[in-house]
GROMACS .gro file of N, CA and C in nm:
model
  345
    1MET      N    1  -7.459  -6.880   1.348
    1MET     CA    2  -7.340  -6.871   1.431
    1MET      C    3  -7.238  -6.784   1.360
    2LYS      N    4  -7.181  -6.690   1.433
    2LYS     CA    5  -7.076  -6.604   1.380
    2LYS      C    6  -6.944  -6.640   1.445
    3LYS      N    7  -6.837  -6.603   1.378
    3LYS     CA    8  -6.703  -6.624   1.431
    3LYS      C    9  -6.645  -6.489   1.469
    4TRP      N   10  -6.606  -6.477   1.596
    4TRP     CA   11  -6.550  -6.354   1.652
    4TRP      C   12  -6.404  -6.374   1.688
    5ILE      N   13  -6.321  -6.277   1.655
    5ILE     CA   14  -6.183  -6.270   1.706
    5ILE      C   15  -6.184  -6.161   1.811
    6ILE      N   16  -6.135  -6.192   1.931
    6ILE     CA   17  -6.131  -6.092   2.037
    6ILE      C   18  -5.988  -6.070   2.081
    7THR      N   19  -5.932  -5.951   2.049
    7THR     CA   20  -5.800  -5.917   2.099
    7THR      C   21  -5.817  -5.872   2.244
    8GLY      N   22  -5.722  -5.907   2.328
    8GLY     CA   23  -5.738  -5.881   2.471
    8GLY      C   24  -5.842  -5.976   2.530
    9GLY      N   25  -5.855  -6.093   2.469
    9GLY     CA   26  -5.959  -6.188   2.507
    9GLY      C   27  -5.945  -6.248   2.645
   10ALA      N   28  -5.826  -6.238   2.706
   10ALA     CA   29  -5.807  -6.290   2.842
   10ALA      C   30  -5.809  -6.177   2.944
   11GLY      N   31  -5.842  -6.057   2.900
   11GLY     CA   32  -5.859  -5.945   2.993
   11GLY      C   33  -5.996  -5.949   3.057
   12PHE      N   34  -6.021  -5.856   3.148
   12PHE     CA   35  -6.148  -5.855   3.221
   12PHE      C   36  -6.268  -5.841   3.128
   13ILE      N   37  -6.267  -5.739   3.044
   13ILE     CA   38  -6.380  -5.718   2.954
   13ILE      C   39  -6.382  -5.824   2.844
   14GLY      N   40  -6.264  -5.855   2.789
   14GLY     CA   41  -6.255  -5.954   2.683
   14GLY      C   42  -6.308  -6.090   2.722
   15CYS      N   43  -6.274  -6.136   2.843
   15CYS     CA   44  -6.320  -6.270   2.881
   15CYS      C   45  -6.471  -6.273   2.904
   16HIS      N   46  -6.527  -6.165   2.954
   16HIS     CA   47  -6.672  -6.162   2.972
   16HIS      C   48  -6.745  -6.151   2.839
   17ALA      N   49  -6.689  -6.075   2.746
   17ALA     CA   50  -6.748  -6.068   2.612
   17ALA      C   51  -6.741  -6.206   2.546
   18ALA      N   52  -6.626  -6.272   2.558
   18ALA     CA   53  -6.609  -6.406   2.500
   18ALA      C   54  -6.708  -6.505   2.559
   19ALA      N   55  -6.726  -6.502   2.690
   19ALA     CA   56  -6.819  -6.594   2.755
   19ALA      C   57  -6.962  -6.571   2.706
   20ARG      N   58  -7.002  -6.446   2.693
   20ARG     CA   59  -7.138  -6.415   2.646
   20ARG      C   60  -7.158  -6.458   2.501
   21LEU      N   61  -7.060  -6.427   2.416
   21LEU     CA   62  -7.072  -6.465   2.275
   21LEU      C   63  -7.075  -6.617   2.259
   22HIS      N   64  -6.989  -6.687   2.334
   22HIS     CA   65  -6.987  -6.833   2.329
   22HIS      C   66  -7.120  -6.891   2.377
   23ALA      N   67  -7.172  -6.837   2.486
   23ALA     CA   68  -7.300  -6.885   2.540
   23ALA      C   69  -7.415  -6.862   2.441
   24ALA      N   70  -7.400  -6.760   2.355
   24ALA     CA   71  -7.503  -6.731   2.255
   24ALA      C   72  -7.486  -6.817   2.130
   25GLY      N   73  -7.384  -6.906   2.132
   25GLY     CA   74  -7.366  -7.000   2.022
   25GLY      C   75  -7.264  -6.959   1.917
   26HIS      N   76  -7.190  -6.853   1.943
   26HIS     CA   77  -7.091  -6.808   1.847
   26HIS      C   78  -6.955  -6.874   1.873
   27ARG      N   79  -6.875  -6.880   1.768
   27ARG     CA   80  -6.737  -6.929   1.782
   27ARG      C   81  -6.650  -6.809   1.819
   28VAL      N   82  -6.563  -6.828   1.916
   28VAL     CA   83  -6.479  -6.719   1.965
   28VAL      C   84  -6.332  -6.760   1.958
   29VAL      N   85  -6.251  -6.674   1.899
   29VAL     CA   86  -6.106  -6.692   1.894
   29VAL      C   87  -6.045  -6.583   1.982
   30LEU      N   88  -5.981  -6.626   2.090
   30LEU     CA   89  -5.919  -6.531   2.182
   30LEU      C   90  -5.776  -6.502   2.139
   31VAL      N   91  -5.737  -6.375   2.149
   31VAL     CA   92  -5.601  -6.334   2.120
   31VAL      C   93  -5.553  -6.252   2.238
   32ASP      N   94  -5.440  -6.291   2.296
   32ASP     CA   95  -5.388  -6.218   2.412
   32ASP      C   96  -5.241  -6.252   2.429
   33ASN      N   97  -5.165  -6.160   2.488
   33ASN     CA   98  -5.025  -6.190   2.517
   33ASN      C   99  -5.005  -6.229   2.664
   34LEU      N  100  -5.113  -6.238   2.739
   34LEU     CA  101  -5.112  -6.282   2.879
   34LEU      C  102  -5.015  -6.202   2.966
   35SER      N  103  -4.999  -6.073   2.935
   35SER     CA  104  -4.903  -5.991   3.009
   35SER      C  105  -4.961  -5.933   3.139
   36ARG      N  106  -5.090  -5.933   3.153
   36ARG     CA  107  -5.152  -5.874   3.271
   36ARG      C  108  -5.179  -5.980   3.378
   37ARG      N  109  -5.162  -5.940   3.502
   37ARG     CA  110  -5.194  -6.029   3.614
   37ARG      C  111  -5.341  -6.068   3.604
   38GLY      N  112  -5.369  -6.194   3.620
   38GLY     CA  113  -5.505  -6.244   3.615
   38GLY      C  114  -5.547  -6.298   3.479
   39ALA      N  115  -5.469  -6.271   3.376
   39ALA     CA  116  -5.506  -6.315   3.241
   39ALA      C  117  -5.511  -6.467   3.231
   40GLU      N  118  -5.414  -6.534   3.290
   40GLU     CA  119  -5.414  -6.682   3.283
   40GLU      C  120  -5.532  -6.741   3.357
   41ALA      N  121  -5.570  -6.680   3.469
   41ALA     CA  122  -5.688  -6.728   3.542
   41ALA      C  123  -5.815  -6.704   3.460
   42ASN      N  124  -5.822  -6.590   3.393
   42ASN     CA  125  -5.938  -6.563   3.306
   42ASN      C  126  -5.945  -6.663   3.192
   43LEU      N  127  -5.830  -6.696   3.136
   43LEU     CA  128  -5.825  -6.794   3.028
   43LEU      C  129  -5.871  -6.932   3.077
   44ALA      N  130  -5.828  -6.971   3.196
   44ALA     CA  131  -5.872  -7.098   3.254
   44ALA      C  132  -6.023  -7.098   3.277
   45TRP      N  133  -6.075  -6.986   3.324
   45TRP     CA  134  -6.220  -6.971   3.346
   45TRP      C  135  -6.296  -6.990   3.216
   46LEU      N  136  -6.244  -6.930   3.107
   46LEU     CA  137  -6.309  -6.945   2.977
   46LEU      C  138  -6.301  -7.088   2.925
   47ARG      N  139  -6.184  -7.149   2.942
   47ARG     CA  140  -6.168  -7.288   2.896
   47ARG      C  141  -6.266  -7.381   2.967
   48ALA      N  142  -6.289  -7.357   3.095
   48ALA     CA  143  -6.385  -7.438   3.171
   48ALA      C  144  -6.527  -7.421   3.117
   49ARG      N  145  -6.553  -7.312   3.047
   49ARG     CA  146  -6.684  -7.286   2.989
   49ARG      C  147  -6.691  -7.324   2.842
   50GLY      N  148  -6.582  -7.384   2.790
   50GLY     CA  149  -6.584  -7.434   2.653
   50GLY      C  150  -6.521  -7.343   2.548
   51VAL      N  151  -6.466  -7.229   2.589
   51VAL     CA  152  -6.398  -7.140   2.496
   51VAL      C  153  -6.252  -7.186   2.491
   52THR      N  154  -6.215  -7.255   2.385
   52THR     CA  155  -6.083  -7.318   2.383
   52THR      C  156  -5.991  -7.268   2.272
   53ASP      N  157  -6.041  -7.185   2.181
   53ASP     CA  158  -5.959  -7.138   2.069
   53ASP      C  159  -5.881  -7.015   2.113
   54PHE      N  160  -5.753  -7.035   2.149
   54PHE     CA  161  -5.669  -6.927   2.202
   54PHE      C  162  -5.541  -6.914   2.120
   55VAL      N  163  -5.504  -6.790   2.090
   55VAL     CA  164  -5.380  -6.760   2.019
   55VAL      C  165  -5.299  -6.665   2.105
   56TRP      N  166  -5.177  -6.707   2.145
   56TRP     CA  167  -5.090  -6.616   2.216
   56TRP      C  168  -5.026  -6.525   2.112
   57ALA      N  169  -5.052  -6.395   2.121
   57ALA     CA  170  -4.994  -6.299   2.028
   57ALA      C  171  -5.000  -6.160   2.090
   58ASP      N  172  -4.906  -6.077   2.049
   58ASP     CA  173  -4.902  -5.937   2.088
   58ASP      C  174  -4.953  -5.856   1.970
   59ILE      N  175  -5.053  -5.772   1.992
   59ILE     CA  176  -5.113  -5.698   1.881
   59ILE      C  177  -5.014  -5.602   1.815
   60ARG      N  178  -4.902  -5.572   1.880
   60ARG     CA  179  -4.801  -5.484   1.821
   60ARG      C  180  -4.711  -5.558   1.722
   61ASP      N  181  -4.727  -5.689   1.711
   61ASP     CA  182  -4.648  -5.772   1.620
   61ASP      C  183  -4.724  -5.788   1.488
   62ALA      N  184  -4.686  -5.706   1.390
   62ALA     CA  185  -4.758  -5.705   1.263
   62ALA      C  186  -4.760  -5.842   1.196
   63HIS      N  187  -4.648  -5.912   1.198
   63HIS     CA  188  -4.641  -6.044   1.135
   63HIS      C  189  -4.741  -6.141   1.200
   64ALA      N  190  -4.743  -6.143   1.332
   64ALA     CA  191  -4.835  -6.232   1.404
   64ALA      C  192  -4.980  -6.197   1.375
   65MET      N  193  -5.011  -6.068   1.369
   65MET     CA  194  -5.149  -6.029   1.345
   65MET      C  195  -5.193  -6.057   1.201
   66HIS      N  196  -5.105  -6.033   1.106
   66HIS     CA  197  -5.139  -6.066   0.966
   66HIS      C  198  -5.161  -6.217   0.952
   67ALA      N  199  -5.075  -6.296   1.015
   67ALA     CA  200  -5.090  -6.442   1.009
   67ALA      C  201  -5.221  -6.486   1.075
   68LEU      N  202  -5.252  -6.428   1.188
   68LEU     CA  203  -5.375  -6.460   1.259
   68LEU      C  204  -5.497  -6.429   1.173
   69LEU      N  205  -5.499  -6.310   1.114
   69LEU     CA  206  -5.614  -6.271   1.033
   69LEU      C  207  -5.625  -6.355   0.905
   70ALA      N  208  -5.511  -6.395   0.851
   70ALA     CA  209  -5.514  -6.482   0.733
   70ALA      C  210  -5.567  -6.621   0.770
   71ARG      N  211  -5.525  -6.671   0.886
   71ARG     CA  212  -5.567  -6.804   0.932
   71ARG      C  213  -5.717  -6.805   0.965
   72HIS      N  214  -5.768  -6.691   1.008
   72HIS     CA  215  -5.910  -6.681   1.046
   72HIS      C  216  -5.983  -6.583   0.954
   73ALA      N  217  -5.954  -6.594   0.825
   73ALA     CA  218  -6.014  -6.504   0.726
   73ALA      C  219  -6.166  -6.517   0.718
   74ASP      N  220  -6.220  -6.626   0.771
   74ASP     CA  221  -6.364  -6.647   0.769
   74ASP      C  222  -6.434  -6.582   0.889
   75ALA      N  223  -6.360  -6.507   0.971
   75ALA     CA  224  -6.421  -6.442   1.087
   75ALA      C  225  -6.519  -6.334   1.042
   76ASP      N  226  -6.625  -6.321   1.118
   76ASP     CA  227  -6.727  -6.219   1.087
   76ASP      C  228  -6.694  -6.085   1.149
   77ALA      N  229  -6.617  -6.086   1.261
   77ALA     CA  230  -6.589  -5.960   1.330
   77ALA      C  231  -6.463  -5.973   1.415
   78VAL      N  232  -6.398  -5.858   1.435
   78VAL     CA  233  -6.287  -5.847   1.528
   78VAL      C  234  -6.329  -5.749   1.636
   79LEU      N  235  -6.328  -5.795   1.759
   79LEU     CA  236  -6.358  -5.710   1.874
   79LEU      C  237  -6.225  -5.676   1.938
   80HIS      N  238  -6.179  -5.553   1.918
   80HIS     CA  239  -6.046  -5.512   1.963
   80HIS      C  240  -6.055  -5.455   2.104
   81LEU      N  241  -6.009  -5.535   2.202
   81LEU     CA  242  -6.014  -5.493   2.342
   81LEU      C  243  -5.876  -5.492   2.407
   82ALA      N  244  -5.772  -5.521   2.331
   82ALA     CA  245  -5.637  -5.519   2.386
   82ALA      C  246  -5.594  -5.374   2.407
   83ALA      N  247  -5.542  -5.344   2.527
   83ALA     CA  248  -5.502  -5.207   2.556
   83ALA      C  249  -5.415  -5.203   2.681
   84GLN      N  250  -5.342  -5.095   2.694
   84GLN     CA  251  -5.270  -5.068   2.819
   84GLN      C  252  -5.373  -5.013   2.916
   85VAL      N  253  -5.389  -5.078   3.030
   85VAL     CA  254  -5.499  -5.041   3.119
   85VAL      C  255  -5.461  -4.951   3.235
   86THR      N  256  -5.334  -4.939   3.266
   86THR     CA  257  -5.297  -4.857   3.381
   86THR      C  258  -5.215  -4.736   3.338
   87VAL      N  259  -5.255  -4.621   3.387
   87VAL     CA  260  -5.184  -4.497   3.355
   87VAL      C  261  -5.043  -4.502   3.411
   88THR      N  262  -5.023  -4.558   3.530
   88THR     CA  263  -4.890  -4.559   3.592
   88THR      C  264  -4.789  -4.636   3.508
   89THR      N  265  -4.830  -4.745   3.444
   89THR     CA  266  -4.740  -4.820   3.357
   89THR      C  267  -4.702  -4.736   3.236
   90ARG      N  268  -4.798  -4.668   3.180
   90ARG     CA  269  -4.774  -4.584   3.062
   90ARG      C  270  -4.679  -4.469   3.095
   91VAL      N  271  -4.695  -4.408   3.212
   91VAL     CA  272  -4.609  -4.297   3.252
   91VAL      C  273  -4.468  -4.346   3.281
   92ALA      N  274  -4.455  -4.459   3.348
   92ALA     CA  275  -4.324  -4.512   3.385
   92ALA      C  276  -4.244  -4.558   3.263
   93ASP      N  277  -4.311  -4.615   3.162
   93ASP     CA  278  -4.241  -4.666   3.044
   93ASP      C  279  -4.329  -4.645   2.922
   94PRO      N  280  -4.330  -4.524   2.865
   94PRO     CA  281  -4.421  -4.494   2.754
   94PRO      C  282  -4.384  -4.558   2.621
   95ALA      N  283  -4.260  -4.597   2.601
   95ALA     CA  284  -4.216  -4.646   2.470
   95ALA      C  285  -4.299  -4.763   2.415
   96PRO      N  286  -4.325  -4.869   2.492
   96PRO     CA  287  -4.397  -4.983   2.434
   96PRO      C  288  -4.537  -4.950   2.384
   97THR      N  289  -4.602  -4.850   2.442
   97THR     CA  290  -4.739  -4.820   2.400
   97THR      C  291  -4.747  -4.691   2.320
   98SER      N  292  -4.636  -4.627   2.292
   98SER     CA  293  -4.638  -4.502   2.216
   98SER      C  294  -4.640  -4.525   2.066
   99ARG      N  295  -4.597  -4.643   2.024
   99ARG     CA  296  -4.597  -4.673   1.881
   99ARG      C  297  -4.739  -4.694   1.831
  100SER      N  298  -4.760  -4.659   1.707
  100SER     CA  299  -4.888  -4.693   1.643
  100SER      C  300  -4.888  -4.842   1.618
  101LEU      N  301  -5.005  -4.899   1.609
  101LEU     CA  302  -5.012  -5.041   1.575
  101LEU      C  303  -4.956  -5.060   1.435
  102PRO      N  304  -4.876  -5.163   1.415
  102PRO     CA  305  -4.818  -5.186   1.283
  102PRO      C  306  -4.916  -5.246   1.183
  103TRP      N  307  -5.040  -5.261   1.222
  103TRP     CA  308  -5.144  -5.314   1.136
  103TRP      C  309  -5.269  -5.235   1.166
  104SER      N  310  -5.359  -5.233   1.076
  104SER     CA  311  -5.489  -5.175   1.102
  104SER      C  312  -5.591  -5.277   1.056
  105PRO      N  313  -5.703  -5.286   1.128
  105PRO     CA  314  -5.802  -5.386   1.089
  105PRO      C  315  -5.843  -5.376   0.942
  106GLY      N  316  -5.851  -5.256   0.888
  106GLY     CA  317  -5.891  -5.240   0.748
  106GLY      C  318  -5.790  -5.300   0.652
  107THR      N  319  -5.662  -5.266   0.669
  107THR     CA  320  -5.563  -5.316   0.575
  107THR      C  321  -5.534  -5.463   0.598
  108SER      N  322  -5.524  -5.504   0.723
  108SER     CA  323  -5.497  -5.645   0.751
  108SER      C  324  -5.614  -5.731   0.706
  109TRP      N  325  -5.732  -5.684   0.734
  109TRP     CA  326  -5.850  -5.764   0.702
  109TRP      C  327  -5.861  -5.781   0.550
  110SER      N  328  -5.843  -5.673   0.475
  110SER     CA  329  -5.853  -5.686   0.330
  110SER      C  330  -5.737  -5.771   0.276
  111GLY      N  331  -5.619  -5.758   0.339
  111GLY     CA  332  -5.507  -5.841   0.298
  111GLY      C  333  -5.533  -5.988   0.325
  112ALA      N  334  -5.600  -6.016   0.436
  112ALA     CA  335  -5.631  -6.155   0.471
  112ALA      C  336  -5.729  -6.216   0.370
  113HIS      N  337  -5.809  -6.131   0.309
  113HIS     CA  338  -5.906  -6.179   0.210
  113HIS      C  339  -5.852  -6.169   0.068
  114GLY      N  340  -5.722  -6.142   0.057
  114GLY     CA  341  -5.661  -6.140  -0.076
  114GLY      C  342  -5.677  -6.007  -0.148
  115GLY      N  343  -5.725  -5.903  -0.076
  115GLY     CA  344  -5.748  -5.774  -0.142
  115GLY      C  345  -5.630  -5.681  -0.131
   0.00000   0.00000   0.00000
């Protein structure tokens, strides 16, 4: 059994990936900020299937992501699926998605392991 962290875990692709990994016997930790329509319904769908480890967090929040990775330092993989999905939102308000992520899986992951 492996432990997976899935960012965007309540999104369309994230919830299906989580369901498949859970059904295959893996532990899944969902990370999502529930900002998209349908995310809460997807989360409820996953909970009904036994996927219950959920962390509300925004991947742009470096402190939250470092804390998450430190808390789940035993994870085998991070499946990064969090993203802005609509072009119209990006064009109307580019500032929130124009910043680089304040963390990178390499630096955060090694920091979570004490490196």
